[in-house]
PDB file of C-alpha atoms in Angstrom:
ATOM      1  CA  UNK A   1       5.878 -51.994  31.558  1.00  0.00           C
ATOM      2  CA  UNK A   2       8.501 -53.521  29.368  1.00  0.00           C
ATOM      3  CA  UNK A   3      10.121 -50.330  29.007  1.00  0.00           C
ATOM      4  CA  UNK A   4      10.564 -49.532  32.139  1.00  0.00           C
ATOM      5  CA  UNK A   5      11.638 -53.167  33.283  1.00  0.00           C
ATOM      6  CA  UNK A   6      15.123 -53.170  30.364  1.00  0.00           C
ATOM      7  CA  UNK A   7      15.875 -49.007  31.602  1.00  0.00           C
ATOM      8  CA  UNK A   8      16.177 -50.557  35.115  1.00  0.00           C
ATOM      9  CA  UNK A   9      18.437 -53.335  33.809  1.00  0.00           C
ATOM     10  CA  UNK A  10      20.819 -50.681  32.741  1.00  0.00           C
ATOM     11  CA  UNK A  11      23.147 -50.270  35.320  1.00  0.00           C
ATOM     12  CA  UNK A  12      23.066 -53.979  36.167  1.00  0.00           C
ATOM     13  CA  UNK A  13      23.895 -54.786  32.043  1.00  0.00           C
ATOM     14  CA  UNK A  14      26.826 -51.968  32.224  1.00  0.00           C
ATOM     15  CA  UNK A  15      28.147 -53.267  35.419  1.00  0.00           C
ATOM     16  CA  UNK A  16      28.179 -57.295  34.527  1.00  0.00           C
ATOM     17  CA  UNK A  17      29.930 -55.772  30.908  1.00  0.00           C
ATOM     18  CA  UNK A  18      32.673 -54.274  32.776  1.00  0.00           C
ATOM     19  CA  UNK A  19      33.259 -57.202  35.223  1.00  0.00           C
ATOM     20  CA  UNK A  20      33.387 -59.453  32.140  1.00  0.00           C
ATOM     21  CA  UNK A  21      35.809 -57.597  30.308  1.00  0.00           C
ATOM     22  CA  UNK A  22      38.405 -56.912  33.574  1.00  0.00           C
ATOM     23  CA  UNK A  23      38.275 -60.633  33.407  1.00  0.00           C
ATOM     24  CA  UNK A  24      39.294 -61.030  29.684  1.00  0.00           C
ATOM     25  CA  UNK A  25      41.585 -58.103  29.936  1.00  0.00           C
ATOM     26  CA  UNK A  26      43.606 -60.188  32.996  1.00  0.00           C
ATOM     27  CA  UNK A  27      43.244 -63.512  31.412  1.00  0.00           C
ATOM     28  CA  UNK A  28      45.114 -61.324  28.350  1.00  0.00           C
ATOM     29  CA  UNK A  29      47.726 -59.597  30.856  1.00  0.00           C
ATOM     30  CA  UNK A  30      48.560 -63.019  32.288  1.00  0.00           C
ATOM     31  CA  UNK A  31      49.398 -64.867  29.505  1.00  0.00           C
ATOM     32  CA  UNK A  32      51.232 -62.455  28.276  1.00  0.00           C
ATOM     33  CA  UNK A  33      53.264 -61.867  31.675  1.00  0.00           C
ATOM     34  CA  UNK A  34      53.992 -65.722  31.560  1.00  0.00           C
ATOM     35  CA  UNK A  35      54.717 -65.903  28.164  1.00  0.00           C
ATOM     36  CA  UNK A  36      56.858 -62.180  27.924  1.00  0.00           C
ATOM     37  CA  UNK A  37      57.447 -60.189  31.502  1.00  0.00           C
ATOM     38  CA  UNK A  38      58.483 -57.417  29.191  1.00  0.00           C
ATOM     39  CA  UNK A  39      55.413 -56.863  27.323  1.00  0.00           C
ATOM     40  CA  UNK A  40      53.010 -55.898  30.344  1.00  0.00           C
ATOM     41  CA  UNK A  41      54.398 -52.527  30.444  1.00  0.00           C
ATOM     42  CA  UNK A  42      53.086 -52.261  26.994  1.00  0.00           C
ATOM     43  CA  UNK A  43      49.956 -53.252  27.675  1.00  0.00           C
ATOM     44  CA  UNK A  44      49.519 -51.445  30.635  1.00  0.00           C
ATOM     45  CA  UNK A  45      49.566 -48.233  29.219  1.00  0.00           C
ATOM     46  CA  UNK A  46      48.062 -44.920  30.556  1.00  0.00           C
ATOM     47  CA  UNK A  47      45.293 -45.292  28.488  1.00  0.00           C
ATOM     48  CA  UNK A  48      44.204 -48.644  29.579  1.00  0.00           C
ATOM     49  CA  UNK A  49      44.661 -48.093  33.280  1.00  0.00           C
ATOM     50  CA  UNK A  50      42.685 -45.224  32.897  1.00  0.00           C
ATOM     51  CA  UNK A  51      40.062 -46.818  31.119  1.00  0.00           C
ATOM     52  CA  UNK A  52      39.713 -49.696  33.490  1.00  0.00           C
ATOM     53  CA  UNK A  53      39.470 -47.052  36.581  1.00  0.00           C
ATOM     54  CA  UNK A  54      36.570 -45.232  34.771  1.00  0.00           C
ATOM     55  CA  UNK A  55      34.865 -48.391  34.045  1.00  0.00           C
ATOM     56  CA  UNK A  56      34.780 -49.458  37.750  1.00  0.00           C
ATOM     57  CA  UNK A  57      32.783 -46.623  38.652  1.00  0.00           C
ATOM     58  CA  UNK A  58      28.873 -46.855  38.991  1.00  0.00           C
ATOM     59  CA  UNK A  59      26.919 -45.953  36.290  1.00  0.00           C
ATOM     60  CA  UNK A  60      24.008 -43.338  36.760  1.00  0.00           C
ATOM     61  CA  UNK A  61      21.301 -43.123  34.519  1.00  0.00           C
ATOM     62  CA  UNK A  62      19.423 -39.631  34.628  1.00  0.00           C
ATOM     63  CA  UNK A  63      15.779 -39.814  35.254  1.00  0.00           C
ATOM     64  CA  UNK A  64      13.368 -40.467  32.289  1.00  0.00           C
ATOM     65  CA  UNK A  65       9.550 -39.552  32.346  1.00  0.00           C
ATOM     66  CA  UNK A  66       8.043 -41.908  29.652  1.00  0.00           C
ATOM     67  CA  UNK A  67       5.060 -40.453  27.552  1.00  0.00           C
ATOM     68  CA  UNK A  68       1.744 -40.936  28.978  1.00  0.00           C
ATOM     69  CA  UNK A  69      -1.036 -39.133  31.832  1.00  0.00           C
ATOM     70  CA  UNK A  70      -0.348 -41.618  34.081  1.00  0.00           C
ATOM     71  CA  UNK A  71       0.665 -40.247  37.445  1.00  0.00           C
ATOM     72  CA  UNK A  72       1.686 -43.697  38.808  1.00  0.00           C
ATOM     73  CA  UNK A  73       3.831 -44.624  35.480  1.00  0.00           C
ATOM     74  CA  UNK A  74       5.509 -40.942  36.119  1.00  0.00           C
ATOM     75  CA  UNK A  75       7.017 -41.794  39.576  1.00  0.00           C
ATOM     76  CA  UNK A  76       6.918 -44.644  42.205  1.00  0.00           C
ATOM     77  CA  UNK A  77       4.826 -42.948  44.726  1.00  0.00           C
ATOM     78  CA  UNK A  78       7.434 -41.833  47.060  1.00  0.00           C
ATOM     79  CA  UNK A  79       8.231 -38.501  45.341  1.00  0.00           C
ATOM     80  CA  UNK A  80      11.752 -39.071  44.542  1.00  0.00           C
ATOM     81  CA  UNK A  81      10.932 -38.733  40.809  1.00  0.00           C
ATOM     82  CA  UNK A  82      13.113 -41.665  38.962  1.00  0.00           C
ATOM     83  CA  UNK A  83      11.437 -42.015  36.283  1.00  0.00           C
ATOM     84  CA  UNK A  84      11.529 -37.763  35.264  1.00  0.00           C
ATOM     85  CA  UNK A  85      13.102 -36.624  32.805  1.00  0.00           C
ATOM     86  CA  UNK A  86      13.537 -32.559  32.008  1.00  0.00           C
ATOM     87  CA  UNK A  87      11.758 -31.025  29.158  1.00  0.00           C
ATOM     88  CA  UNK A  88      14.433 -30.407  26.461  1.00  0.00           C
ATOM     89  CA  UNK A  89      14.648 -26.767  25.405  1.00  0.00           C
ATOM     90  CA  UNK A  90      15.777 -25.574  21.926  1.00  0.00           C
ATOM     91  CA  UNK A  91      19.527 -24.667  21.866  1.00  0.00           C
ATOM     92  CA  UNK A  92      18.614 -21.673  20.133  1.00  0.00           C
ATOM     93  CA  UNK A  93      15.521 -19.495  19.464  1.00  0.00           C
ATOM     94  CA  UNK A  94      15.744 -15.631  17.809  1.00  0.00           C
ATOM     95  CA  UNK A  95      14.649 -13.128  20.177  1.00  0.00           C
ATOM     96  CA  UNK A  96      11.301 -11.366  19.022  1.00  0.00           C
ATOM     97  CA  UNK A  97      12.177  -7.569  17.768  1.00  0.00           C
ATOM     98  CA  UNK A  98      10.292  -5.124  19.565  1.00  0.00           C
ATOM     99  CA  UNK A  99       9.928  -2.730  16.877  1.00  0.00           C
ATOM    100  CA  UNK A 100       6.720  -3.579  14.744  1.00  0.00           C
ATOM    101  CA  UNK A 101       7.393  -4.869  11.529  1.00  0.00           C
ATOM    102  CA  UNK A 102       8.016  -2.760   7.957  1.00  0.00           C
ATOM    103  CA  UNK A 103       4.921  -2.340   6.338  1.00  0.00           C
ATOM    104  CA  UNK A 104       4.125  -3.545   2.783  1.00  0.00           C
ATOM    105  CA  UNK A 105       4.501  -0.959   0.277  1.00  0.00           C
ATOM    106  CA  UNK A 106       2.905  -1.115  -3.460  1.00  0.00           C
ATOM    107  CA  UNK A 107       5.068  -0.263  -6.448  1.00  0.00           C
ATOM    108  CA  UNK A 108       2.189  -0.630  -8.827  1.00  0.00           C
ATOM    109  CA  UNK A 109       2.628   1.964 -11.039  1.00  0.00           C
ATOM    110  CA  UNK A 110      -0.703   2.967 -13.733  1.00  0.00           C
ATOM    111  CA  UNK A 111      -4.120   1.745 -13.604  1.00  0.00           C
ATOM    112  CA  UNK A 112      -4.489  -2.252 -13.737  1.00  0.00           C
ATOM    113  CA  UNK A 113      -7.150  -4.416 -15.076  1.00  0.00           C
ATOM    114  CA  UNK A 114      -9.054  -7.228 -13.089  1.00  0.00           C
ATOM    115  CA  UNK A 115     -10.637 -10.303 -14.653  1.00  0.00           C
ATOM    116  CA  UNK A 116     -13.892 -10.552 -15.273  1.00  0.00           C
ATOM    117  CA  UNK A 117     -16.620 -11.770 -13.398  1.00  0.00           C
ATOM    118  CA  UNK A 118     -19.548 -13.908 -14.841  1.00  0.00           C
ATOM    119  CA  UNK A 119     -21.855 -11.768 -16.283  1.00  0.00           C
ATOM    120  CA  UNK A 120     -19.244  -8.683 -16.649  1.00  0.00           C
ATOM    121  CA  UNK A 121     -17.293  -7.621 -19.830  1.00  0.00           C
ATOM    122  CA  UNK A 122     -15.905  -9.702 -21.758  1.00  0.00           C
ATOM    123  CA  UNK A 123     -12.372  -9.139 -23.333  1.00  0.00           C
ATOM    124  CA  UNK A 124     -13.930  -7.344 -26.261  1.00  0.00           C
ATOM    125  CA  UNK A 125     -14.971  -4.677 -23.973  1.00  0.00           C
ATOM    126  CA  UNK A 126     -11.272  -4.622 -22.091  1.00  0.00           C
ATOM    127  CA  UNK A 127      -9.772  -4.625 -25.675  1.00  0.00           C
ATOM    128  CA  UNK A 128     -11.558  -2.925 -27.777  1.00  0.00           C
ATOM    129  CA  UNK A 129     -10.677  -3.989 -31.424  1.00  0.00           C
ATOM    130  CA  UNK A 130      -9.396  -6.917 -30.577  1.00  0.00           C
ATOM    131  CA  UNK A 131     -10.221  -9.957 -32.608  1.00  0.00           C
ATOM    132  CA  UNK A 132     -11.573 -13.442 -30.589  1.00  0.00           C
ATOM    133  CA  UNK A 133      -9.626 -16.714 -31.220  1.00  0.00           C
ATOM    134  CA  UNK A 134     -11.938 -18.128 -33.491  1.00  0.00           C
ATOM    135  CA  UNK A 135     -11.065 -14.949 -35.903  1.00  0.00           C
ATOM    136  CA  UNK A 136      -7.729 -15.321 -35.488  1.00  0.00           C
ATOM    137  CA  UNK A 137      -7.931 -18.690 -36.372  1.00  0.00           C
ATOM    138  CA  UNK A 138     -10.044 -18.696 -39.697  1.00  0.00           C
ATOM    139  CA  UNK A 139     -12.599 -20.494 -38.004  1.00  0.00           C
ATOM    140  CA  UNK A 140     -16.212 -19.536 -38.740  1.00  0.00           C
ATOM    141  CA  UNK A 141     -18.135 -21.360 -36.241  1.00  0.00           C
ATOM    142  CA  UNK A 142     -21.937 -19.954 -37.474  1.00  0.00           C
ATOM    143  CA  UNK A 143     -20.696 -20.672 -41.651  1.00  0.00           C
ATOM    144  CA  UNK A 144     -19.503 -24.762 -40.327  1.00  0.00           C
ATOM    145  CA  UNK A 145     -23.375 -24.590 -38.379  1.00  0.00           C
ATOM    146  CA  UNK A 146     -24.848 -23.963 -41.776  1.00  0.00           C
ATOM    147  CA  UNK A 147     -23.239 -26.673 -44.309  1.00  0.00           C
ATOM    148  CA  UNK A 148     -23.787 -29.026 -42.132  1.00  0.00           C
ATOM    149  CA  UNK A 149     -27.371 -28.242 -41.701  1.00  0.00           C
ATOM    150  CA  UNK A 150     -27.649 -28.187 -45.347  1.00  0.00           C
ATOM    151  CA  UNK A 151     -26.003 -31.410 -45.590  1.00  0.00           C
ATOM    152  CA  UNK A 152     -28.866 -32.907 -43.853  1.00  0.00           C
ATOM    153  CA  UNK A 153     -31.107 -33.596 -46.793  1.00  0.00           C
ATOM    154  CA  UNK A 154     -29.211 -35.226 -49.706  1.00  0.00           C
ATOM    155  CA  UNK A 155     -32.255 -33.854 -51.686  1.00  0.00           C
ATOM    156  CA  UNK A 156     -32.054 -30.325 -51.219  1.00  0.00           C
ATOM    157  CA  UNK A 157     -28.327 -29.160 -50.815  1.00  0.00           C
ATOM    158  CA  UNK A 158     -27.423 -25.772 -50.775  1.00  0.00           C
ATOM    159  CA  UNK A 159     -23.751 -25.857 -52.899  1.00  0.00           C
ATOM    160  CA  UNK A 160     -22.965 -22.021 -53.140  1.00  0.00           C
ATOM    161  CA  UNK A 161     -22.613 -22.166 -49.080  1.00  0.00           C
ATOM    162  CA  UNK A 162     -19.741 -24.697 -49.907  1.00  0.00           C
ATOM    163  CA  UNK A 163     -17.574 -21.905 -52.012  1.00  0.00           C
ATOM    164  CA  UNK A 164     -15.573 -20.330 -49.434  1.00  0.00           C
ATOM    165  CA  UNK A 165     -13.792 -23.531 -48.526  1.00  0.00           C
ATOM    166  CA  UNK A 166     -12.081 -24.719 -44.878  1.00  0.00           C
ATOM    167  CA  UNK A 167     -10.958 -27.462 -42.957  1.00  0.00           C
ATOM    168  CA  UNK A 168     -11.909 -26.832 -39.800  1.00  0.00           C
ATOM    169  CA  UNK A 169     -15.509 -28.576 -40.535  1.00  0.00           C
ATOM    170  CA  UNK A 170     -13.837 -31.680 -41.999  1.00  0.00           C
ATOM    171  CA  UNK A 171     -11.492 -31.938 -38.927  1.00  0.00           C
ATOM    172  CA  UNK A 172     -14.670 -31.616 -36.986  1.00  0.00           C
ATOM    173  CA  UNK A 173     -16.338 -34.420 -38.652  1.00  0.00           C
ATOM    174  CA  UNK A 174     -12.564 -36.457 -38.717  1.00  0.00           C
ATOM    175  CA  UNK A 175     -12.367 -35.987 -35.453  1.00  0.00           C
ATOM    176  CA  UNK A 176     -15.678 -37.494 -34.094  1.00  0.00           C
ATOM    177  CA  UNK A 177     -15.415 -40.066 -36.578  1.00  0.00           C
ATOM    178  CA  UNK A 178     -12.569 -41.358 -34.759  1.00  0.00           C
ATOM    179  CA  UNK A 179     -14.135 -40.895 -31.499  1.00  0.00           C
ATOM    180  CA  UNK A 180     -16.256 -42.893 -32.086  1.00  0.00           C
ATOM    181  CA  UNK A 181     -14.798 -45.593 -33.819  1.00  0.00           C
ATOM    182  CA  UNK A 182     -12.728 -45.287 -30.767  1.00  0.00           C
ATOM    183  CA  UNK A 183     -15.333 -46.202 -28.241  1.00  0.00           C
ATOM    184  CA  UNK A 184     -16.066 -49.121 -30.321  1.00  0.00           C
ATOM    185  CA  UNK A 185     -12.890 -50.327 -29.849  1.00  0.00           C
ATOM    186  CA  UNK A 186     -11.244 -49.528 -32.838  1.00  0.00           C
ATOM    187  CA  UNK A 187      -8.162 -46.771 -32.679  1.00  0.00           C
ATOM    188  CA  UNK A 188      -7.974 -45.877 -36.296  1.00  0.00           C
ATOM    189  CA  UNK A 189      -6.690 -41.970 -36.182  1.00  0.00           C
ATOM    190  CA  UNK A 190      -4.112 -42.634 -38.589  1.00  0.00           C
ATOM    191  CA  UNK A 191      -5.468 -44.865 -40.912  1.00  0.00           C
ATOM    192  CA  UNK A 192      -8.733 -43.160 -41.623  1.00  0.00           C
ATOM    193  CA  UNK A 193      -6.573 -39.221 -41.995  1.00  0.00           C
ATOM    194  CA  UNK A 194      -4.772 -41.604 -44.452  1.00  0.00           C
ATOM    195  CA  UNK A 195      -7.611 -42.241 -46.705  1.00  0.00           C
ATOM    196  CA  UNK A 196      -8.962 -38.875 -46.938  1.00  0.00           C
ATOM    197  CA  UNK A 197      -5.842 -37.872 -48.369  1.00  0.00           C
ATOM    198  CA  UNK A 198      -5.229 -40.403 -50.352  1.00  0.00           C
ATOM    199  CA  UNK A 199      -9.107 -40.317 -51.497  1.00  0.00           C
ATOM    200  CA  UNK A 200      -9.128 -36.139 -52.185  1.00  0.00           C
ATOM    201  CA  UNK A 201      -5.630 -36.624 -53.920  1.00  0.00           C
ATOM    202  CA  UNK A 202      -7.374 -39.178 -56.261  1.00  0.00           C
ATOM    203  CA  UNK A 203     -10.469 -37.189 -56.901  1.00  0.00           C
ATOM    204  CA  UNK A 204      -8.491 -34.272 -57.036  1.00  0.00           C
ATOM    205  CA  UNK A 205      -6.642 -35.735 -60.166  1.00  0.00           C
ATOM    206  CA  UNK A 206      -9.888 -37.912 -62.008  1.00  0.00           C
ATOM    207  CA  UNK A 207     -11.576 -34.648 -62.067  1.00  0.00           C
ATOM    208  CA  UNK A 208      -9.281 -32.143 -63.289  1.00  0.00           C
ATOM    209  CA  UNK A 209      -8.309 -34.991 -65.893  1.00  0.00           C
ATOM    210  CA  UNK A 210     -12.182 -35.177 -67.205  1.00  0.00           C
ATOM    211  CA  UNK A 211     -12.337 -31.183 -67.015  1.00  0.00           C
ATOM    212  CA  UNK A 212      -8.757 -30.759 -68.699  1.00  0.00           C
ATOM    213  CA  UNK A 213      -8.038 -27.147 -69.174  1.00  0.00           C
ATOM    214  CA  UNK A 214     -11.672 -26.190 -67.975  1.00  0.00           C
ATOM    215  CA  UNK A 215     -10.755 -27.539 -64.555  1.00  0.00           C
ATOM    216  CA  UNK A 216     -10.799 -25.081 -61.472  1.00  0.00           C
ATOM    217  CA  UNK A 217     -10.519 -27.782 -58.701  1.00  0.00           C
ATOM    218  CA  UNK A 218      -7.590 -27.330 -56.149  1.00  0.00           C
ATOM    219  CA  UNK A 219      -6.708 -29.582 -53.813  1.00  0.00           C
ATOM    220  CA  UNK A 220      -7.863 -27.820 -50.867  1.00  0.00           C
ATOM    221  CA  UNK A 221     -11.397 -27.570 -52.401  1.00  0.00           C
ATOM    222  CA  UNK A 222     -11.005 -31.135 -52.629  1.00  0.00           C
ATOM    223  CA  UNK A 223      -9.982 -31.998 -49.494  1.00  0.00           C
ATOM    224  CA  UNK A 224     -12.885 -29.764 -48.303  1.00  0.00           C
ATOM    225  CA  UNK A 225     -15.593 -31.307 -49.817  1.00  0.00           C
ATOM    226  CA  UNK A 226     -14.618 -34.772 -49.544  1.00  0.00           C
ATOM    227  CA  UNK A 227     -14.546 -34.269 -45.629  1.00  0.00           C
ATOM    228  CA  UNK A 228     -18.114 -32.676 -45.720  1.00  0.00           C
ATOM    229  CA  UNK A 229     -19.536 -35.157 -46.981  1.00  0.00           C
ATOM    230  CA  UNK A 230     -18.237 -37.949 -44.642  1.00  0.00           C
ATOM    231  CA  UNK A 231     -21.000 -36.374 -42.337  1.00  0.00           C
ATOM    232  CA  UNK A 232     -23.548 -39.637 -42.972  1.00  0.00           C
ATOM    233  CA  UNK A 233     -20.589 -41.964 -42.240  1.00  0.00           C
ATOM    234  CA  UNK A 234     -19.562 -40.082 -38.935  1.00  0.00           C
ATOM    235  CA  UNK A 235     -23.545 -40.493 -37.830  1.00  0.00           C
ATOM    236  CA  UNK A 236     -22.938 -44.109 -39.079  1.00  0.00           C
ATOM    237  CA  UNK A 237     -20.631 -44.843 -36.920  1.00  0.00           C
ATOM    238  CA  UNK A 238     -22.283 -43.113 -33.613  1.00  0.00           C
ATOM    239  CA  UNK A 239     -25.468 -44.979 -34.326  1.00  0.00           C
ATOM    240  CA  UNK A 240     -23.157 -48.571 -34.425  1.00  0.00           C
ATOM    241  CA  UNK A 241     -22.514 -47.642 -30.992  1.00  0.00           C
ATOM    242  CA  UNK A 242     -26.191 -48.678 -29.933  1.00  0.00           C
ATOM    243  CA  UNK A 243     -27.451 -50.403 -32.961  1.00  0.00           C
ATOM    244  CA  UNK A 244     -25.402 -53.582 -34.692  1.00  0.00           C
ATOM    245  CA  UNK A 245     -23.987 -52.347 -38.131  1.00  0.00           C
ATOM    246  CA  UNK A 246     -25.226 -54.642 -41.142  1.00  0.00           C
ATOM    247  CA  UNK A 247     -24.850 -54.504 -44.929  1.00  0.00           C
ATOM    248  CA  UNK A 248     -28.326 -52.834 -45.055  1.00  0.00           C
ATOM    249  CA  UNK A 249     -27.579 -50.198 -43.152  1.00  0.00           C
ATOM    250  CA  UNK A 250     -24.179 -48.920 -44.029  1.00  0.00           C
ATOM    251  CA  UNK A 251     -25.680 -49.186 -47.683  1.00  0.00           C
ATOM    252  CA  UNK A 252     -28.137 -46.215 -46.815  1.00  0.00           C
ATOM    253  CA  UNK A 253     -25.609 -43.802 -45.447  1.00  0.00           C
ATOM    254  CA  UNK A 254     -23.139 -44.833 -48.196  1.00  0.00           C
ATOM    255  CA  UNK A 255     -25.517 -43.636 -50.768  1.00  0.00           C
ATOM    256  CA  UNK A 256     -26.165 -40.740 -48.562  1.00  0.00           C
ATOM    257  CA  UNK A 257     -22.329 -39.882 -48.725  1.00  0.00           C
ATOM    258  CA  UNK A 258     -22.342 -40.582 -52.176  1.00  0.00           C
ATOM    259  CA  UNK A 259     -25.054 -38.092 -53.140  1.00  0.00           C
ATOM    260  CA  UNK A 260     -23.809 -35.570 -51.543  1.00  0.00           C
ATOM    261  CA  UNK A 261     -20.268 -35.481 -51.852  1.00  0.00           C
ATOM    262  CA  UNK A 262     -20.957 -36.318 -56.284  1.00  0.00           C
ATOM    263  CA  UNK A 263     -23.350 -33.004 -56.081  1.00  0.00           C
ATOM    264  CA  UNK A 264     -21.349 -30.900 -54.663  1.00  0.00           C
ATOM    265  CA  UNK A 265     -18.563 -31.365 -57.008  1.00  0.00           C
ATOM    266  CA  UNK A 266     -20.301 -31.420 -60.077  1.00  0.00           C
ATOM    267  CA  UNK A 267     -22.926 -28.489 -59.126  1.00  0.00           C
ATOM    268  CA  UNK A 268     -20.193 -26.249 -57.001  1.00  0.00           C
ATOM    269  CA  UNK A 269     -17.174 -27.295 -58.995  1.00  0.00           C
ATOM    270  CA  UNK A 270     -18.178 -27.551 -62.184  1.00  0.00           C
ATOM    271  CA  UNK A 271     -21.996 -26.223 -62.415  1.00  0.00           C
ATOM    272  CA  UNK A 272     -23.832 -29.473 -63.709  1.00  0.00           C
ATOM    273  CA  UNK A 273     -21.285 -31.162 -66.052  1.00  0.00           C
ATOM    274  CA  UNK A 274     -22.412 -33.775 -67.596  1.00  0.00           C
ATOM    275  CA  UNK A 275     -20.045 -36.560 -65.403  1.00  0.00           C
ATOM    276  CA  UNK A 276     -22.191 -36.961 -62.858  1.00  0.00           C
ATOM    277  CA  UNK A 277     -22.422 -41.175 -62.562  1.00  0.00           C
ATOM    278  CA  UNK A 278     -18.463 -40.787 -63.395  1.00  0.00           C
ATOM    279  CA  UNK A 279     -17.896 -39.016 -60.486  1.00  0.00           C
ATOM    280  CA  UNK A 280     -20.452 -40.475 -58.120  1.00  0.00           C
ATOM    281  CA  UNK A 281     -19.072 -44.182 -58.422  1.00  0.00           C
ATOM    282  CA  UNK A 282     -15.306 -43.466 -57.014  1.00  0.00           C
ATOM    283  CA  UNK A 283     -17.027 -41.269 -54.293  1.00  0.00           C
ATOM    284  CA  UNK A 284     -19.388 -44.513 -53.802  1.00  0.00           C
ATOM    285  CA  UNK A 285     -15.998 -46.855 -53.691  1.00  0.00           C
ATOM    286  CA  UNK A 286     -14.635 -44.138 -50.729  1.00  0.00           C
ATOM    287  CA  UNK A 287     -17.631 -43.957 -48.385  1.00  0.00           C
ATOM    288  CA  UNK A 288     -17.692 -47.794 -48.967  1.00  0.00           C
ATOM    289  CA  UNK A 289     -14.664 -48.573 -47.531  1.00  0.00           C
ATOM    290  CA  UNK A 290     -15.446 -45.883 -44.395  1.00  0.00           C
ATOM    291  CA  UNK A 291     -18.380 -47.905 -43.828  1.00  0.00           C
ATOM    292  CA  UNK A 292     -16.290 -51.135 -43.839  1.00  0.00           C
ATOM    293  CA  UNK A 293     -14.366 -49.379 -41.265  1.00  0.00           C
ATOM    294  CA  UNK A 294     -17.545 -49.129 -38.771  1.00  0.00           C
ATOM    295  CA  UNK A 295     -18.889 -52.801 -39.603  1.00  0.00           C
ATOM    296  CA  UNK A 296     -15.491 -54.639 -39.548  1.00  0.00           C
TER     297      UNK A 296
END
């Protein structure tokens, strides 16, 4: 309703606009006849007297049909149709070719192969030959499976599967540790990669010092071994989660670490030398401060 109240005002608005400005205009045109009779021939120049002749017309508004179903919003009831408006057409739309279209022709050249579906071959089949990632990657998935089964009873421990050393076990086990310590609140990625190092480095050097020229330790060995055996402290830490850690328990999977980190390198490494508490006590200061990690 308001709408259509202010587009009727329109011509009255216009008109009262023009009357008001002829006004100003020869309020202008007098002063400046009284004050300079010269100067009205400048200001009554073409321009202006045609603009004031154009402005006295009447102003027509075309019709407008506002948006809604309404039959008595769309007119006044007498059929003259003020309130229409035209439906605008597009100034330009492509004419439709009559021909049909080009059909789509394949330039696939030689036989192609699909992906498999679930259940179908698998890329071993496509390619035959072809390695899988895990090969290409030195990563034995089955050989990481066994040592850590093994490392489940510090009693019994199987050292010749720790031979062929890797790090892809350790970095498993580094990893989760983190994880872990992460959903306890405690980001500690860099700190705790810091220590292994650190700790293998050390080990690395104590033993090869004890063995002198009968030392066969490398540093990769090392580094193996040490991160096999932080197994107890990773389940340490996932059992802090849901249990608070204490003294007495971080002391049982210290000892657990402990065991079997100082057996593997004395019965791997160096096939039962005779510096077994030697060895065991730094490995006991190392887990130690892993389990300080988890309590603190």
């Amino acid at each position: 309703m308001l709408n259509r109240w202010l587009y009727k005002r329109i011509p009255d608005v216009l008109r009262m606009s023009t009357r008001l400005g002829l006004l100003l205009f020869t309020c202008r045109l007098r002063k400046a006849t009284n004050s300079d009779p010269g100067s009205t021939i400048t200001l009554l120049s073409h321009f202006q007297i045609l603009l004031i002749v154009n402005l006295m017309k009447e102003f027509t508004v075309p019709p407008v049909i506002f948006p809604s179903g309404d039959s008595s919003i769309a007119g006044n009831g007498n059929g003259n149709g003020l309130y229409h408006r035209r439906v605008p057409t597009a100034p330009f739309q492509p004419s439709r070719p009559s021909s049909p279209p080009i059909p789509f022709v394949s330039f696939d050249v030689g036989p192609t192969f699909s992906a498999p579906a679930y259940g179908g071959p698998s890329s071993a089949s496509i390619f035959p030959g072809e390695p899988s990632l895990l090969e290409e990657l030195e990563i034995d998935a089955a050989l990481i499976h066994r040592k850590t089964v093994s490392l489940l009873n510090p009693f019994r421990i199987n050292s010749a599967l720790h031979d062929p050393a890797d790090l892809s076990g350790p970095f498993l086990y580094y990893m989760c540790f983190c994880l872990f310590q992460m959903l306890a609140g405690k980001v500690q990625f860099g700190v705790v990669l810091g220590y292994i190092v650190v700790f293998s480095a050390f080990l690395y050097v104590v033993l090869n010092m004890l063995e002198g020229k009968n030392g066969n330790l490398d540093l990769y060995r090392c580094l193996s071994l040490v991160g096999y055996s932080m197994l107890p402290v990773v389940v340490f830490s996932a059992v802090s989660l849901f249990v608070p850690a204490n003294f007495g328990l971080a002391a049982i999977f210290v000892l657990w670490s402990t065991r079997i980190c100082s057996r593997l390198l004395t019965e791997g490494t160096y096939h039962g030398c005779e510096h077994h508490g030697l060895i065991a006590y730094p490995c006991f200061l190392i887990y130690s401060l892993f389990s300080m990690l988890v309590i603190f």
